């Protein structure tokens, strides 16, 4: 049934991961950086599912399950940090936050 | 083969386009909406890999739970559009773009360098069904499952402690 070469999925996953890296590097809005991290996590999930499918191995799917749980925990903590930051500094732009600098 | 190829191409193009629009949009709420579409496209890709359980989980957890949280935070913060920036930020952006282009080339070259044979014949829909995955999860990985529960509890408590208003100020 599945006869596509594995490189199709792996290349797509690599491109998505790179888009996530791009977002983390060039954006200064903390919320968009956070969403780029989600894109990177999802591309890694896609790689896990691809290898699990092509090797006929269930463990990759279990691993994706745990990655999703950790991503949910990370999103709760990250958004709480952004809220606390906004309350303290009235900004979400990461280049305007330099509490540790001086 | 043809049907799978067509659906993978369509879903892949949607996934890349929505990821780019998430990263490049000026206003965070449009980014969040594109990210929801991105999660749906990825869920379709999981379906082409005959993994229905993970596809459903993707929509439930990411498009359902996490994005609602993100959109609530965006609405709470009442952000406006990000204005154009000065020279320093633009030089940082061009450096970032160069780094990412090099990274993509590296990944794609590495991808073409090996020829491994994967036993990809056969029907995997039974192997990846919710029933057999639940079997594996609750028999072999039960301890990890319980620890994830503790992790989520700790995350909830931490988020509440961090986000609540200080009573003194």
PDB file of C-alpha atoms in Angstrom:
ATOM      1  CA  UNK A   1       0.000   0.000   0.000  1.00  0.00           C
ATOM      2  CA  UNK A   2       2.709   2.473   0.971  1.00  0.00           C
ATOM      3  CA  UNK A   3       5.329   2.678  -1.752  1.00  0.00           C
ATOM      4  CA  UNK A   4       6.456   6.297  -1.502  1.00  0.00           C
ATOM      5  CA  UNK A   5      10.187   6.691  -0.855  1.00  0.00           C
ATOM      6  CA  UNK A   6      10.952   7.597   2.729  1.00  0.00           C
ATOM      7  CA  UNK A   7      12.918  10.661   1.607  1.00  0.00           C
ATOM      8  CA  UNK A   8       9.672  12.477   0.760  1.00  0.00           C
ATOM      9  CA  UNK A   9       8.601  12.511   4.381  1.00  0.00           C
ATOM     10  CA  UNK A  10      12.088  13.083   5.786  1.00  0.00           C
ATOM     11  CA  UNK A  11      12.696  16.025   3.435  1.00  0.00           C
ATOM     12  CA  UNK A  12       9.361  17.573   4.345  1.00  0.00           C
ATOM     13  CA  UNK A  13      10.206  17.147   8.012  1.00  0.00           C
ATOM     14  CA  UNK A  14      13.636  18.757   7.512  1.00  0.00           C
ATOM     15  CA  UNK A  15      12.083  21.738   5.726  1.00  0.00           C
ATOM     16  CA  UNK A  16       9.479  22.204   8.474  1.00  0.00           C
ATOM     17  CA  UNK A  17      12.146  22.006  11.174  1.00  0.00           C
ATOM     18  CA  UNK A  18      14.198  24.643   9.350  1.00  0.00           C
ATOM     19  CA  UNK A  19      11.172  26.939   9.120  1.00  0.00           C
ATOM     20  CA  UNK A  20      10.822  26.577  12.884  1.00  0.00           C
ATOM     21  CA  UNK A  21      14.493  27.446  13.391  1.00  0.00           C
ATOM     22  CA  UNK A  22      14.025  30.479  11.125  1.00  0.00           C
ATOM     23  CA  UNK A  23      11.126  31.654  13.266  1.00  0.00           C
ATOM     24  CA  UNK A  24      13.094  31.305  16.486  1.00  0.00           C
ATOM     25  CA  UNK A  25      16.039  33.231  15.025  1.00  0.00           C
ATOM     26  CA  UNK A  26      14.407  36.147  13.210  1.00  0.00           C
ATOM     27  CA  UNK A  27      11.296  36.942  15.264  1.00  0.00           C
ATOM     28  CA  UNK A  28      11.281  38.991  18.449  1.00  0.00           C
ATOM     29  CA  UNK A  29       7.713  38.376  19.534  1.00  0.00           C
ATOM     30  CA  UNK A  30       7.856  35.779  22.320  1.00  0.00           C
ATOM     31  CA  UNK A  31       4.522  34.229  21.342  1.00  0.00           C
ATOM     32  CA  UNK A  32       5.654  33.650  17.749  1.00  0.00           C
ATOM     33  CA  UNK A  33       8.947  32.191  18.982  1.00  0.00           C
ATOM     34  CA  UNK A  34       6.871  29.857  21.114  1.00  0.00           C
ATOM     35  CA  UNK A  35       4.779  28.826  18.093  1.00  0.00           C
ATOM     36  CA  UNK A  36       7.961  28.189  16.070  1.00  0.00           C
ATOM     37  CA  UNK A  37       9.106  25.815  18.796  1.00  0.00           C
ATOM     38  CA  UNK A  38       5.812  23.979  18.374  1.00  0.00           C
ATOM     39  CA  UNK A  39       6.486  23.694  14.618  1.00  0.00           C
ATOM     40  CA  UNK A  40       9.906  22.178  15.360  1.00  0.00           C
ATOM     41  CA  UNK A  41       8.427  19.676  17.823  1.00  0.00           C
ATOM     42  CA  UNK A  42       5.833  18.669  15.253  1.00  0.00           C
ATOM     43  CA  UNK A  43       8.385  18.106  12.516  1.00  0.00           C
ATOM     44  CA  UNK A  44      10.300  15.787  14.836  1.00  0.00           C
ATOM     45  CA  UNK A  45       7.033  13.966  15.526  1.00  0.00           C
ATOM     46  CA  UNK A  46       6.593  13.534  11.781  1.00  0.00           C
ATOM     47  CA  UNK A  47      10.039  11.943  11.580  1.00  0.00           C
ATOM     48  CA  UNK A  48       9.178   9.566  14.411  1.00  0.00           C
ATOM     49  CA  UNK A  49       5.940   8.502  12.713  1.00  0.00           C
ATOM     50  CA  UNK A  50       7.694   8.086   9.356  1.00  0.00           C
ATOM     51  CA  UNK A  51      10.358   5.778  10.732  1.00  0.00           C
ATOM     52  CA  UNK A  52       7.819   3.898  12.801  1.00  0.00           C
ATOM     53  CA  UNK A  53       5.741   3.312   9.674  1.00  0.00           C
ATOM     54  CA  UNK A  54       8.621   2.322   7.422  1.00  0.00           C
ATOM     55  CA  UNK A  55      10.233   0.013   9.975  1.00  0.00           C
ATOM     56  CA  UNK A  56       6.941  -1.471  11.146  1.00  0.00           C
ATOM     57  CA  UNK A  57       7.752  -0.549  14.748  1.00  0.00           C
ATOM     58  CA  UNK A  58       5.200   0.640  17.320  1.00  0.00           C
ATOM     59  CA  UNK A  59       7.630   2.334  19.683  1.00  0.00           C
ATOM     60  CA  UNK A  60       7.871   5.486  17.578  1.00  0.00           C
ATOM     61  CA  UNK A  61       4.163   6.099  18.050  1.00  0.00           C
ATOM     62  CA  UNK A  62       4.485   5.686  21.816  1.00  0.00           C
ATOM     63  CA  UNK A  63       7.334   8.189  21.735  1.00  0.00           C
ATOM     64  CA  UNK A  64       5.185  10.699  19.832  1.00  0.00           C
ATOM     65  CA  UNK A  65       2.539  10.292  22.501  1.00  0.00           C
ATOM     66  CA  UNK A  66       5.020  11.294  25.206  1.00  0.00           C
ATOM     67  CA  UNK A  67       6.407  14.155  23.123  1.00  0.00           C
ATOM     68  CA  UNK A  68       2.863  15.514  22.838  1.00  0.00           C
ATOM     69  CA  UNK A  69       2.385  15.296  26.608  1.00  0.00           C
ATOM     70  CA  UNK A  70       5.642  17.137  27.243  1.00  0.00           C
ATOM     71  CA  UNK A  71       4.690  19.751  24.620  1.00  0.00           C
ATOM     72  CA  UNK A  72       1.400  20.346  26.433  1.00  0.00           C
ATOM     73  CA  UNK A  73       3.240  20.869  29.730  1.00  0.00           C
ATOM     74  CA  UNK A  74       5.772  23.127  27.987  1.00  0.00           C
ATOM     75  CA  UNK A  75       3.032  25.247  26.435  1.00  0.00           C
ATOM     76  CA  UNK A  76       1.346  25.788  29.800  1.00  0.00           C
ATOM     77  CA  UNK A  77       4.619  26.859  31.435  1.00  0.00           C
ATOM     78  CA  UNK A  78       5.768  28.952  28.467  1.00  0.00           C
ATOM     79  CA  UNK A  79       2.548  30.901  28.204  1.00  0.00           C
ATOM     80  CA  UNK A  80       2.555  31.502  31.964  1.00  0.00           C
ATOM     81  CA  UNK A  81       6.081  32.896  31.619  1.00  0.00           C
ATOM     82  CA  UNK A  82       4.944  35.173  28.767  1.00  0.00           C
ATOM     83  CA  UNK A  83       2.004  36.385  30.879  1.00  0.00           C
ATOM     84  CA  UNK A  84       4.245  37.127  33.862  1.00  0.00           C
ATOM     85  CA  UNK A  85       6.728  38.891  31.574  1.00  0.00           C
ATOM     86  CA  UNK A  86       4.009  41.061  30.090  1.00  0.00           C
ATOM     87  CA  UNK A  87       2.730  41.937  33.522  1.00  0.00           C
ATOM     88  CA  UNK A  88       6.186  42.995  34.673  1.00  0.00           C
ATOM     89  CA  UNK A  89       7.587  44.720  31.560  1.00  0.00           C
ATOM     90  CA  UNK A  90       4.482  45.538  29.446  1.00  0.00           C
ATOM     91  CA  UNK A  91       6.102  43.914  26.408  1.00  0.00           C
ATOM     92  CA  UNK A  92       6.446  40.521  24.742  1.00  0.00           C
ATOM     93  CA  UNK A  93       9.370  41.491  22.529  1.00  0.00           C
ATOM     94  CA  UNK A  94      12.404  39.547  23.624  1.00  0.00           C
ATOM     95  CA  UNK A  95      14.932  42.249  22.676  1.00  0.00           C
ATOM     96  CA  UNK A  96      13.306  44.679  25.111  1.00  0.00           C
ATOM     97  CA  UNK A  97      13.788  42.282  28.014  1.00  0.00           C
ATOM     98  CA  UNK A  98      17.252  42.729  29.499  1.00  0.00           C
ATOM     99  CA  UNK A  99      16.732  42.240  33.217  1.00  0.00           C
ATOM    100  CA  UNK A 100      19.955  40.268  33.592  1.00  0.00           C
ATOM    101  CA  UNK A 101      22.063  42.720  31.606  1.00  0.00           C
ATOM    102  CA  UNK A 102      22.837  45.423  34.150  1.00  0.00           C
TER     103      UNK A 102
ATOM    104  CA  UNK B   1       0.599   5.016  -5.033  1.00  0.00           C
ATOM    105  CA  UNK B   2      -0.904   7.864  -7.064  1.00  0.00           C
ATOM    106  CA  UNK B   3      -3.536   8.736  -4.492  1.00  0.00           C
ATOM    107  CA  UNK B   4      -1.002   8.695  -1.685  1.00  0.00           C
ATOM    108  CA  UNK B   5       1.484  10.741  -3.682  1.00  0.00           C
ATOM    109  CA  UNK B   6      -1.116  13.380  -4.548  1.00  0.00           C
ATOM    110  CA  UNK B   7      -2.376  13.676  -0.981  1.00  0.00           C
ATOM    111  CA  UNK B   8       1.156  13.864   0.419  1.00  0.00           C
ATOM    112  CA  UNK B   9       2.068  16.614  -2.056  1.00  0.00           C
ATOM    113  CA  UNK B  10      -1.059  18.638  -1.288  1.00  0.00           C
ATOM    114  CA  UNK B  11      -0.722  18.221   2.484  1.00  0.00           C
ATOM    115  CA  UNK B  12       3.001  18.927   2.367  1.00  0.00           C
ATOM    116  CA  UNK B  13       2.495  22.141   0.419  1.00  0.00           C
ATOM    117  CA  UNK B  14      -0.212  23.223   2.869  1.00  0.00           C
ATOM    118  CA  UNK B  15       2.044  22.358   5.818  1.00  0.00           C
ATOM    119  CA  UNK B  16       5.009  24.326   4.461  1.00  0.00           C
ATOM    120  CA  UNK B  17       2.873  27.313   3.440  1.00  0.00           C
ATOM    121  CA  UNK B  18       1.099  27.544   6.783  1.00  0.00           C
ATOM    122  CA  UNK B  19       4.373  27.109   8.682  1.00  0.00           C
ATOM    123  CA  UNK B  20       5.891  29.975   6.681  1.00  0.00           C
ATOM    124  CA  UNK B  21       2.862  32.155   7.273  1.00  0.00           C
ATOM    125  CA  UNK B  22       3.045  31.345  10.996  1.00  0.00           C
ATOM    126  CA  UNK B  23       6.653  32.455  11.143  1.00  0.00           C
ATOM    127  CA  UNK B  24       6.368  35.527   8.922  1.00  0.00           C
ATOM    128  CA  UNK B  25       3.006  37.028   9.876  1.00  0.00           C
ATOM    129  CA  UNK B  26       3.101  40.417  11.556  1.00  0.00           C
ATOM    130  CA  UNK B  27       0.162  39.868  13.864  1.00  0.00           C
ATOM    131  CA  UNK B  28       0.251  36.942  16.350  1.00  0.00           C
ATOM    132  CA  UNK B  29      -3.431  36.033  15.954  1.00  0.00           C
ATOM    133  CA  UNK B  30      -2.978  35.363  12.218  1.00  0.00           C
ATOM    134  CA  UNK B  31       0.081  33.259  13.088  1.00  0.00           C
ATOM    135  CA  UNK B  32      -2.007  31.248  15.521  1.00  0.00           C
ATOM    136  CA  UNK B  33      -4.701  30.623  12.910  1.00  0.00           C
ATOM    137  CA  UNK B  34      -2.103  29.451  10.364  1.00  0.00           C
ATOM    138  CA  UNK B  35      -0.627  27.184  13.022  1.00  0.00           C
ATOM    139  CA  UNK B  36      -4.021  25.512  13.520  1.00  0.00           C
ATOM    140  CA  UNK B  37      -4.137  24.802   9.761  1.00  0.00           C
ATOM    141  CA  UNK B  38      -0.571  23.488   9.975  1.00  0.00           C
ATOM    142  CA  UNK B  39      -1.587  21.023  12.679  1.00  0.00           C
ATOM    143  CA  UNK B  40      -4.500  19.809  10.562  1.00  0.00           C
ATOM    144  CA  UNK B  41      -2.196  19.271   7.566  1.00  0.00           C
ATOM    145  CA  UNK B  42       0.214  17.292   9.745  1.00  0.00           C
ATOM    146  CA  UNK B  43      -2.658  15.200  11.002  1.00  0.00           C
ATOM    147  CA  UNK B  44      -3.518  14.366   7.389  1.00  0.00           C
ATOM    148  CA  UNK B  45       0.111  13.397   6.790  1.00  0.00           C
ATOM    149  CA  UNK B  46      -0.080  11.026   9.756  1.00  0.00           C
ATOM    150  CA  UNK B  47      -3.137   9.464   8.119  1.00  0.00           C
ATOM    151  CA  UNK B  48      -1.168   8.832   4.919  1.00  0.00           C
ATOM    152  CA  UNK B  49       1.367   7.032   7.134  1.00  0.00           C
ATOM    153  CA  UNK B  50      -1.510   4.804   8.361  1.00  0.00           C
ATOM    154  CA  UNK B  51      -1.338   6.087  11.949  1.00  0.00           C
ATOM    155  CA  UNK B  52      -4.938   7.093  12.759  1.00  0.00           C
ATOM    156  CA  UNK B  53      -4.435   7.173  16.529  1.00  0.00           C
ATOM    157  CA  UNK B  54      -1.663   9.760  16.389  1.00  0.00           C
ATOM    158  CA  UNK B  55      -3.637  11.761  13.797  1.00  0.00           C
ATOM    159  CA  UNK B  56      -6.605  12.062  16.139  1.00  0.00           C
ATOM    160  CA  UNK B  57      -4.313  12.829  19.050  1.00  0.00           C
ATOM    161  CA  UNK B  58      -2.666  15.600  17.005  1.00  0.00           C
ATOM    162  CA  UNK B  59      -5.999  17.359  16.440  1.00  0.00           C
ATOM    163  CA  UNK B  60      -7.162  16.843  20.025  1.00  0.00           C
ATOM    164  CA  UNK B  61      -3.988  17.925  21.787  1.00  0.00           C
ATOM    165  CA  UNK B  62      -2.437  20.509  19.464  1.00  0.00           C
ATOM    166  CA  UNK B  63      -5.309  22.040  17.491  1.00  0.00           C
ATOM    167  CA  UNK B  64      -7.666  21.623  20.419  1.00  0.00           C
ATOM    168  CA  UNK B  65      -5.867  22.220  23.696  1.00  0.00           C
ATOM    169  CA  UNK B  66      -2.592  24.018  23.006  1.00  0.00           C
ATOM    170  CA  UNK B  67      -3.889  26.442  20.387  1.00  0.00           C
ATOM    171  CA  UNK B  68      -6.858  27.448  22.558  1.00  0.00           C
ATOM    172  CA  UNK B  69      -4.358  28.290  25.280  1.00  0.00           C
ATOM    173  CA  UNK B  70      -2.205  30.314  22.864  1.00  0.00           C
ATOM    174  CA  UNK B  71      -5.170  32.231  21.465  1.00  0.00           C
ATOM    175  CA  UNK B  72      -6.436  33.012  24.963  1.00  0.00           C
ATOM    176  CA  UNK B  73      -3.033  34.404  25.920  1.00  0.00           C
ATOM    177  CA  UNK B  74      -2.903  36.509  22.726  1.00  0.00           C
ATOM    178  CA  UNK B  75      -6.334  37.935  23.508  1.00  0.00           C
ATOM    179  CA  UNK B  76      -5.400  38.572  27.151  1.00  0.00           C
ATOM    180  CA  UNK B  77      -2.291  40.492  26.190  1.00  0.00           C
ATOM    181  CA  UNK B  78      -4.142  42.663  23.649  1.00  0.00           C
ATOM    182  CA  UNK B  79      -1.163  42.995  21.329  1.00  0.00           C
ATOM    183  CA  UNK B  80      -1.004  45.249  18.316  1.00  0.00           C
ATOM    184  CA  UNK B  81       0.812  44.758  15.034  1.00  0.00           C
ATOM    185  CA  UNK B  82       4.555  44.597  15.194  1.00  0.00           C
ATOM    186  CA  UNK B  83       6.110  47.663  13.603  1.00  0.00           C
ATOM    187  CA  UNK B  84       8.995  47.599  11.177  1.00  0.00           C
ATOM    188  CA  UNK B  85      12.382  47.544  12.819  1.00  0.00           C
ATOM    189  CA  UNK B  86      15.706  49.308  12.516  1.00  0.00           C
ATOM    190  CA  UNK B  87      19.024  48.208  11.041  1.00  0.00           C
ATOM    191  CA  UNK B  88      20.293  45.992  13.875  1.00  0.00           C
ATOM    192  CA  UNK B  89      17.339  43.664  13.761  1.00  0.00           C
ATOM    193  CA  UNK B  90      17.468  43.457   9.968  1.00  0.00           C
ATOM    194  CA  UNK B  91      21.117  42.385   9.991  1.00  0.00           C
ATOM    195  CA  UNK B  92      20.220  39.776  12.590  1.00  0.00           C
ATOM    196  CA  UNK B  93      17.433  38.573  10.326  1.00  0.00           C
ATOM    197  CA  UNK B  94      19.690  38.193   7.301  1.00  0.00           C
ATOM    198  CA  UNK B  95      22.201  36.238   9.395  1.00  0.00           C
ATOM    199  CA  UNK B  96      19.336  34.014  10.537  1.00  0.00           C
ATOM    200  CA  UNK B  97      18.167  33.414   6.976  1.00  0.00           C
ATOM    201  CA  UNK B  98      21.696  32.465   5.881  1.00  0.00           C
ATOM    202  CA  UNK B  99      22.043  30.054   8.802  1.00  0.00           C
ATOM    203  CA  UNK B 100      18.722  28.417   7.978  1.00  0.00           C
ATOM    204  CA  UNK B 101      19.546  28.057   4.267  1.00  0.00           C
ATOM    205  CA  UNK B 102      22.833  26.344   5.130  1.00  0.00           C
ATOM    206  CA  UNK B 103      20.949  24.126   7.571  1.00  0.00           C
ATOM    207  CA  UNK B 104      18.399  23.079   4.931  1.00  0.00           C
ATOM    208  CA  UNK B 105      21.124  22.270   2.398  1.00  0.00           C
ATOM    209  CA  UNK B 106      22.978  20.218   5.004  1.00  0.00           C
ATOM    210  CA  UNK B 107      19.858  18.258   5.925  1.00  0.00           C
ATOM    211  CA  UNK B 108      18.877  17.549   2.316  1.00  0.00           C
ATOM    212  CA  UNK B 109      22.406  16.498   1.315  1.00  0.00           C
ATOM    213  CA  UNK B 110      22.588  14.202   4.315  1.00  0.00           C
ATOM    214  CA  UNK B 111      19.233  12.767   3.332  1.00  0.00           C
ATOM    215  CA  UNK B 112      20.459  11.731  -0.115  1.00  0.00           C
ATOM    216  CA  UNK B 113      23.672  10.158   1.139  1.00  0.00           C
ATOM    217  CA  UNK B 114      22.418   6.764   2.300  1.00  0.00           C
ATOM    218  CA  UNK B 115      20.539   3.893   0.718  1.00  0.00           C
ATOM    219  CA  UNK B 116      18.903   1.788   3.401  1.00  0.00           C
ATOM    220  CA  UNK B 117      16.240  -0.752   2.598  1.00  0.00           C
ATOM    221  CA  UNK B 118      13.098  -0.356   4.632  1.00  0.00           C
ATOM    222  CA  UNK B 119      10.636  -3.241   4.778  1.00  0.00           C
ATOM    223  CA  UNK B 120       7.668  -1.064   3.897  1.00  0.00           C
ATOM    224  CA  UNK B 121       5.272  -3.683   2.560  1.00  0.00           C
ATOM    225  CA  UNK B 122       2.225  -4.962   4.367  1.00  0.00           C
ATOM    226  CA  UNK B 123      -0.749  -3.532   6.187  1.00  0.00           C
ATOM    227  CA  UNK B 124       0.161  -1.528   9.265  1.00  0.00           C
ATOM    228  CA  UNK B 125      -3.263  -0.169  10.158  1.00  0.00           C
ATOM    229  CA  UNK B 126      -3.852  -2.940  12.691  1.00  0.00           C
ATOM    230  CA  UNK B 127      -0.389  -2.514  14.208  1.00  0.00           C
ATOM    231  CA  UNK B 128      -0.916   1.239  14.691  1.00  0.00           C
ATOM    232  CA  UNK B 129      -4.523   1.107  15.846  1.00  0.00           C
ATOM    233  CA  UNK B 130      -5.572   2.614  19.174  1.00  0.00           C
ATOM    234  CA  UNK B 131      -6.156  -0.863  20.559  1.00  0.00           C
ATOM    235  CA  UNK B 132      -2.669  -2.255  20.001  1.00  0.00           C
ATOM    236  CA  UNK B 133      -0.980   1.042  20.919  1.00  0.00           C
ATOM    237  CA  UNK B 134      -2.992   1.195  24.140  1.00  0.00           C
ATOM    238  CA  UNK B 135      -1.981  -2.371  24.849  1.00  0.00           C
ATOM    239  CA  UNK B 136       1.678  -1.462  24.488  1.00  0.00           C
ATOM    240  CA  UNK B 137       1.280   1.792  26.427  1.00  0.00           C
ATOM    241  CA  UNK B 138      -0.417   0.290  29.447  1.00  0.00           C
ATOM    242  CA  UNK B 139       1.669  -2.888  29.603  1.00  0.00           C
ATOM    243  CA  UNK B 140       5.232  -1.970  28.738  1.00  0.00           C
ATOM    244  CA  UNK B 141       5.283   1.791  29.323  1.00  0.00           C
ATOM    245  CA  UNK B 142       2.984   2.108  32.310  1.00  0.00           C
ATOM    246  CA  UNK B 143       5.584   3.760  34.566  1.00  0.00           C
ATOM    247  CA  UNK B 144       6.354   6.420  31.949  1.00  0.00           C
ATOM    248  CA  UNK B 145       2.633   7.047  31.523  1.00  0.00           C
ATOM    249  CA  UNK B 146       2.213   7.657  35.253  1.00  0.00           C
ATOM    250  CA  UNK B 147       5.240   9.967  35.311  1.00  0.00           C
ATOM    251  CA  UNK B 148       3.667  11.997  32.489  1.00  0.00           C
ATOM    252  CA  UNK B 149       0.669  12.476  34.768  1.00  0.00           C
ATOM    253  CA  UNK B 150       2.945  13.820  37.500  1.00  0.00           C
ATOM    254  CA  UNK B 151       4.694  16.063  34.950  1.00  0.00           C
ATOM    255  CA  UNK B 152       1.391  17.562  33.816  1.00  0.00           C
ATOM    256  CA  UNK B 153       0.348  18.157  37.419  1.00  0.00           C
ATOM    257  CA  UNK B 154       3.640  19.925  38.124  1.00  0.00           C
ATOM    258  CA  UNK B 155       3.183  21.999  34.965  1.00  0.00           C
ATOM    259  CA  UNK B 156      -0.313  23.080  36.028  1.00  0.00           C
ATOM    260  CA  UNK B 157       0.872  24.090  39.503  1.00  0.00           C
ATOM    261  CA  UNK B 158       3.891  25.902  38.073  1.00  0.00           C
ATOM    262  CA  UNK B 159       1.794  27.770  35.518  1.00  0.00           C
ATOM    263  CA  UNK B 160      -0.655  28.915  38.167  1.00  0.00           C
ATOM    264  CA  UNK B 161       2.099  30.065  40.509  1.00  0.00           C
ATOM    265  CA  UNK B 162       3.835  31.960  37.715  1.00  0.00           C
ATOM    266  CA  UNK B 163       0.794  33.577  36.155  1.00  0.00           C
ATOM    267  CA  UNK B 164      -1.125  34.676  39.252  1.00  0.00           C
ATOM    268  CA  UNK B 165      -1.098  38.281  40.391  1.00  0.00           C
ATOM    269  CA  UNK B 166       1.071  39.141  43.338  1.00  0.00           C
ATOM    270  CA  UNK B 167      -1.111  40.255  46.215  1.00  0.00           C
ATOM    271  CA  UNK B 168       1.457  42.691  47.568  1.00  0.00           C
ATOM    272  CA  UNK B 169       1.781  44.940  44.517  1.00  0.00           C
TER     273      UNK B 169
END
